[in-house]
Short mmCIF file of C-alpha atoms in Angstrom, two decimals:
data_model
loop_
_atom_site.label_atom_id
_atom_site.label_comp_id
_atom_site.label_asym_id
_atom_site.label_seq_id
_atom_site.Cartn_x
_atom_site.Cartn_y
_atom_site.Cartn_z
CA CYS A 1 -23.34 34.03 -42.92
CA ASP A 2 -24.33 32.77 -39.48
CA HIS A 3 -21.20 34.47 -37.96
CA GLY A 4 -19.80 31.30 -36.61
CA PHE A 5 -22.52 30.28 -34.27
CA LEU A 6 -23.04 27.02 -35.92
CA GLY A 7 -19.64 25.98 -36.21
CA ARG A 8 -18.71 27.09 -32.68
CA ALA A 9 -21.81 24.86 -31.47
CA LEU A 10 -20.47 21.87 -33.49
CA LEU A 11 -17.13 22.17 -32.00
CA ILE A 12 -18.19 22.48 -28.43
CA SER A 13 -20.82 19.34 -28.84
CA GLY A 14 -17.91 17.46 -30.20
CA LYS A 15 -19.59 16.79 -33.31
CA ALA A 16 -16.47 18.63 -35.16
CA ARG A 17 -12.87 17.77 -34.09
CA TYR A 18 -11.50 20.71 -36.30
CA LEU A 19 -13.37 23.78 -37.68
CA VAL A 20 -12.51 26.17 -40.48
CA LEU A 21 -14.53 29.38 -40.40
CA VAL A 22 -14.43 31.03 -43.63
CA ASP A 23 -15.69 34.65 -44.69
CA GLN A 24 -15.14 37.11 -47.39
CA LEU A 25 -15.62 40.36 -45.27
CA PRO A 26 -12.40 41.37 -43.46
CA ASN A 27 -14.57 43.14 -40.78
CA LEU A 28 -15.97 39.83 -39.59
CA GLU A 29 -12.50 38.43 -38.46
CA VAL A 30 -12.38 40.21 -35.04
CA PRO A 31 -15.81 39.39 -34.01
CA LEU A 32 -15.23 35.55 -35.05
CA GLN A 33 -11.95 35.66 -33.02
CA GLY A 34 -13.90 37.10 -30.04
CA LEU A 35 -16.67 34.20 -30.51
CA MET A 36 -13.96 31.46 -30.50
CA ALA A 37 -11.85 32.94 -27.82
CA ASP A 38 -12.64 30.54 -25.13
CA GLN A 39 -12.00 27.35 -27.48
CA ASP A 40 -8.67 25.91 -28.15
CA PRO A 41 -6.85 27.48 -30.96
CA SER A 42 -5.64 24.27 -32.10
CA CYS A 43 -9.15 23.19 -33.05
CA TYR A 44 -10.08 26.07 -35.38
CA ASP A 45 -9.05 28.23 -38.01
CA ILE A 46 -10.27 31.55 -39.12
CA ARG A 47 -9.90 32.56 -42.89
CA ILE A 48 -10.93 35.45 -44.63
CA ALA A 49 -11.24 34.10 -48.22
CA ASP A 50 -13.19 32.92 -51.00
CA ALA A 51 -14.82 29.78 -49.88
CA SER A 52 -15.06 28.46 -53.25
CA ARG A 53 -11.31 28.38 -53.45
CA LEU A 54 -10.60 26.64 -50.23
CA GLN A 55 -8.28 23.49 -50.53
CA LEU A 56 -10.00 20.51 -48.62
CA SER A 57 -7.88 18.09 -46.74
CA PRO A 58 -7.97 14.92 -48.98
CA GLN A 59 -6.99 12.51 -46.33
CA GLN A 60 -10.06 13.47 -44.26
CA ARG A 61 -13.77 13.11 -44.74
CA GLN A 62 -15.32 16.66 -44.92
CA LEU A 63 -18.51 18.40 -43.94
CA VAL A 64 -18.84 21.83 -45.62
CA ILE A 65 -21.67 24.02 -44.34
CA VAL A 66 -22.99 27.02 -46.46
CA ALA A 67 -25.62 28.91 -44.94
CA GLY A 68 -27.20 32.30 -44.98
CA VAL A 69 -26.28 33.46 -48.37
CA GLY A 70 -28.28 33.28 -51.64
CA GLN A 71 -28.59 30.07 -53.80
CA ASP A 72 -26.46 31.43 -56.59
CA THR A 73 -23.64 32.01 -53.98
CA VAL A 74 -24.21 28.50 -52.62
CA LEU A 75 -24.07 27.03 -55.80
CA ALA A 76 -20.90 28.99 -56.69
CA ILE A 77 -19.10 27.88 -53.66
CA VAL A 78 -20.14 24.18 -54.05
CA ALA A 79 -19.00 24.47 -57.81
CA GLY A 80 -15.80 26.06 -56.89
CA LEU A 81 -14.81 23.56 -54.14
CA CYS A 82 -15.70 20.59 -56.36
CA ALA A 83 -13.64 21.93 -59.29
CA GLY A 84 -10.57 22.34 -57.05
CA ASN A 85 -10.88 19.40 -54.93
CA ASP A 86 -11.73 15.95 -54.96
CA CYS A 87 -15.30 16.14 -53.33
CA ARG A 88 -16.40 12.34 -53.92
CA ASP A 89 -16.15 12.05 -50.07
CA THR A 90 -17.37 15.52 -49.25
CA GLU A 91 -20.68 16.05 -47.52
CA PHE A 92 -22.54 19.42 -47.94
CA LEU A 93 -25.05 20.82 -45.62
CA LEU A 94 -26.70 23.97 -47.52
CA SER A 95 -29.34 26.24 -46.12
CA PRO A 96 -29.51 29.16 -48.79
CA THR A 97 -31.77 32.30 -48.29
CA GLY A 98 -34.23 32.61 -51.04
CA ASP A 99 -35.00 29.69 -53.70
CA ILE A 100 -33.96 26.35 -52.25
CA LEU A 101 -36.11 24.63 -55.34
CA ALA A 102 -33.68 25.96 -57.79
CA LEU A 103 -30.62 25.11 -56.04
CA ARG A 104 -32.00 21.52 -55.64
CA ARG A 105 -32.39 21.30 -59.22
CA GLN A 106 -28.96 22.79 -60.00
CA LEU A 107 -27.44 20.30 -57.57
CA ARG A 108 -29.11 17.37 -59.05
CA ALA A 109 -27.85 18.34 -62.55
CA MET A 110 -24.29 18.27 -61.06
CA GLY A 111 -24.88 14.82 -59.68
CA PHE A 112 -25.52 15.36 -56.16
CA VAL A 113 -27.77 13.07 -54.16
CA LEU A 114 -29.71 13.56 -50.84
CA LEU A 115 -28.45 12.62 -47.50
CA GLY A 116 -30.93 14.40 -45.29
CA GLU A 117 -33.11 17.53 -45.39
CA GLY A 118 -35.39 19.46 -42.80
CA PHE A 119 -36.36 22.69 -41.83
CA VAL A 120 -35.64 24.88 -38.71
CA SER A 121 -37.22 27.81 -37.40
CA GLU A 122 -35.86 30.79 -35.39
CA ARG A 123 -37.57 33.91 -34.31
CA GLY A 124 -40.79 33.47 -36.79
CA ARG A 125 -38.25 32.82 -39.89
CA GLY A 126 -37.91 29.47 -41.39
CA TYR A 127 -34.64 27.97 -42.98
CA PRO A 128 -35.14 24.71 -45.24
CA PHE A 129 -31.73 22.80 -45.43
CA ILE A 130 -30.42 19.88 -47.41
CA LYS A 131 -27.35 17.54 -46.91
CA VAL A 132 -26.00 16.32 -50.12
CA CYS A 133 -23.03 14.39 -51.36
CA LEU A 134 -21.82 13.02 -54.56
CA PHE A 135 -21.23 9.50 -53.66
CA HIS A 136 -24.16 6.94 -54.07
CA SER A 137 -25.00 4.41 -51.35
CA GLN A 138 -27.79 2.78 -49.61
CA GLU A 139 -28.14 5.95 -47.49
CA THR A 140 -28.76 8.31 -50.31
CA GLN A 141 -31.88 9.41 -52.26
CA ALA A 142 -32.71 11.24 -55.20
CA LEU A 143 -32.69 14.98 -54.79
CA THR A 144 -36.31 16.22 -55.60
CA ASP A 145 -37.38 19.71 -56.28
CA LEU A 146 -39.46 20.10 -53.15
CA GLY A 147 -38.22 17.58 -50.81
CA GLN A 148 -40.31 14.87 -48.66
CA PHE A 149 -40.15 16.44 -45.38
CA TRP A 150 -42.58 19.14 -45.18
CA ASP A 151 -45.40 19.41 -42.50
CA PRO A 152 -47.85 21.73 -43.70
CA ALA A 153 -49.54 21.78 -39.97
CA CYS A 154 -46.37 23.44 -38.66
CA PRO A 155 -47.16 27.19 -38.78
CA ASP A 156 -43.55 28.12 -39.72
CA GLN A 157 -43.21 25.66 -42.56
CA HIS A 158 -46.81 26.74 -43.87
CA ARG A 159 -45.77 30.31 -43.74
CA TYR A 160 -42.45 29.52 -45.73
CA LEU A 161 -44.26 27.36 -48.32
CA SER A 162 -47.01 30.02 -48.79
CA ARG A 163 -44.44 32.68 -49.36
CA LEU A 164 -42.62 30.55 -51.87
CA LYS A 165 -45.77 29.82 -53.75
CA ALA A 166 -46.49 33.71 -53.74
CA HIS A 167 -42.81 34.36 -55.05
CA TYR A 168 -43.28 31.62 -57.79
CA GLN A 169 -46.75 32.98 -58.80
CA ARG A 170 -45.03 36.47 -59.33
CA GLN A 171 -42.40 35.07 -61.60
CA LEU A 172 -44.94 33.28 -63.82
CA TYR A 173 -45.14 36.03 -66.18
CA SER A 174 -41.44 36.28 -66.76
CA PRO A 175 -40.26 35.03 -70.07
CA GLY A 176 -39.31 31.45 -70.14
CA LEU A 177 -40.06 30.68 -66.46
CA ARG A 178 -43.75 29.31 -66.80
CA GLU A 179 -42.57 25.90 -67.86
CA GLN A 180 -39.81 25.72 -65.10
CA LEU A 181 -42.14 27.04 -62.43
CA THR A 182 -45.42 25.08 -63.16
CA PRO A 183 -44.39 21.70 -61.70
CA ALA A 184 -42.91 23.70 -58.53
CA LEU A 185 -46.31 25.33 -58.13
CA GLU A 186 -48.06 22.09 -58.53
CA ALA A 187 -45.97 20.48 -55.92
CA LEU A 188 -46.29 23.30 -53.46
CA ASP A 189 -50.03 23.04 -53.81
CA GLU A 190 -49.92 19.41 -53.14
CA VAL A 191 -47.88 19.89 -50.01
CA LEU A 192 -49.75 22.68 -48.73
CA ALA A 193 -53.14 20.74 -49.12
CA GLY A 194 -51.72 18.11 -46.79
#
């Protein structure tokens, strides 16, 4: 999804000791190998596979990063990993394209709690992210629909929230969505008002 750049940066910075880069598209294997060519091969693995079917090492604490794919794909990967692994000690850093509010609701229904959240901008585009887990501690918080980190004074965040609001307003007339979207629109209005 980000073609390995985030994983490579984590490895270079020392924030990751071992890295597994996974993509379903076979044509991305060669570019990923080129990206990682200057790194110690014992510190990473490149796999062409369905990420939802990976087997996580039960002896180590894991951070799974899923970014650059739609919220349905993010949810399918997380659900698949949790179905095939004991994910009680696994942290997930998620940055979907599209509807992060729906993803937050679905994760909350699955029992996930919040470790952190934020927003990054690159070339005028904005990407909200959340870090979640299944274990509850003093460091975790409830996973809300919209989050508490928004700064409407930031032009990129304001633009992102305005686009999200317009998207939800267009969906209001779809059967069965009005009840789901009205609270999200009210929350967006509150954040945008500052």
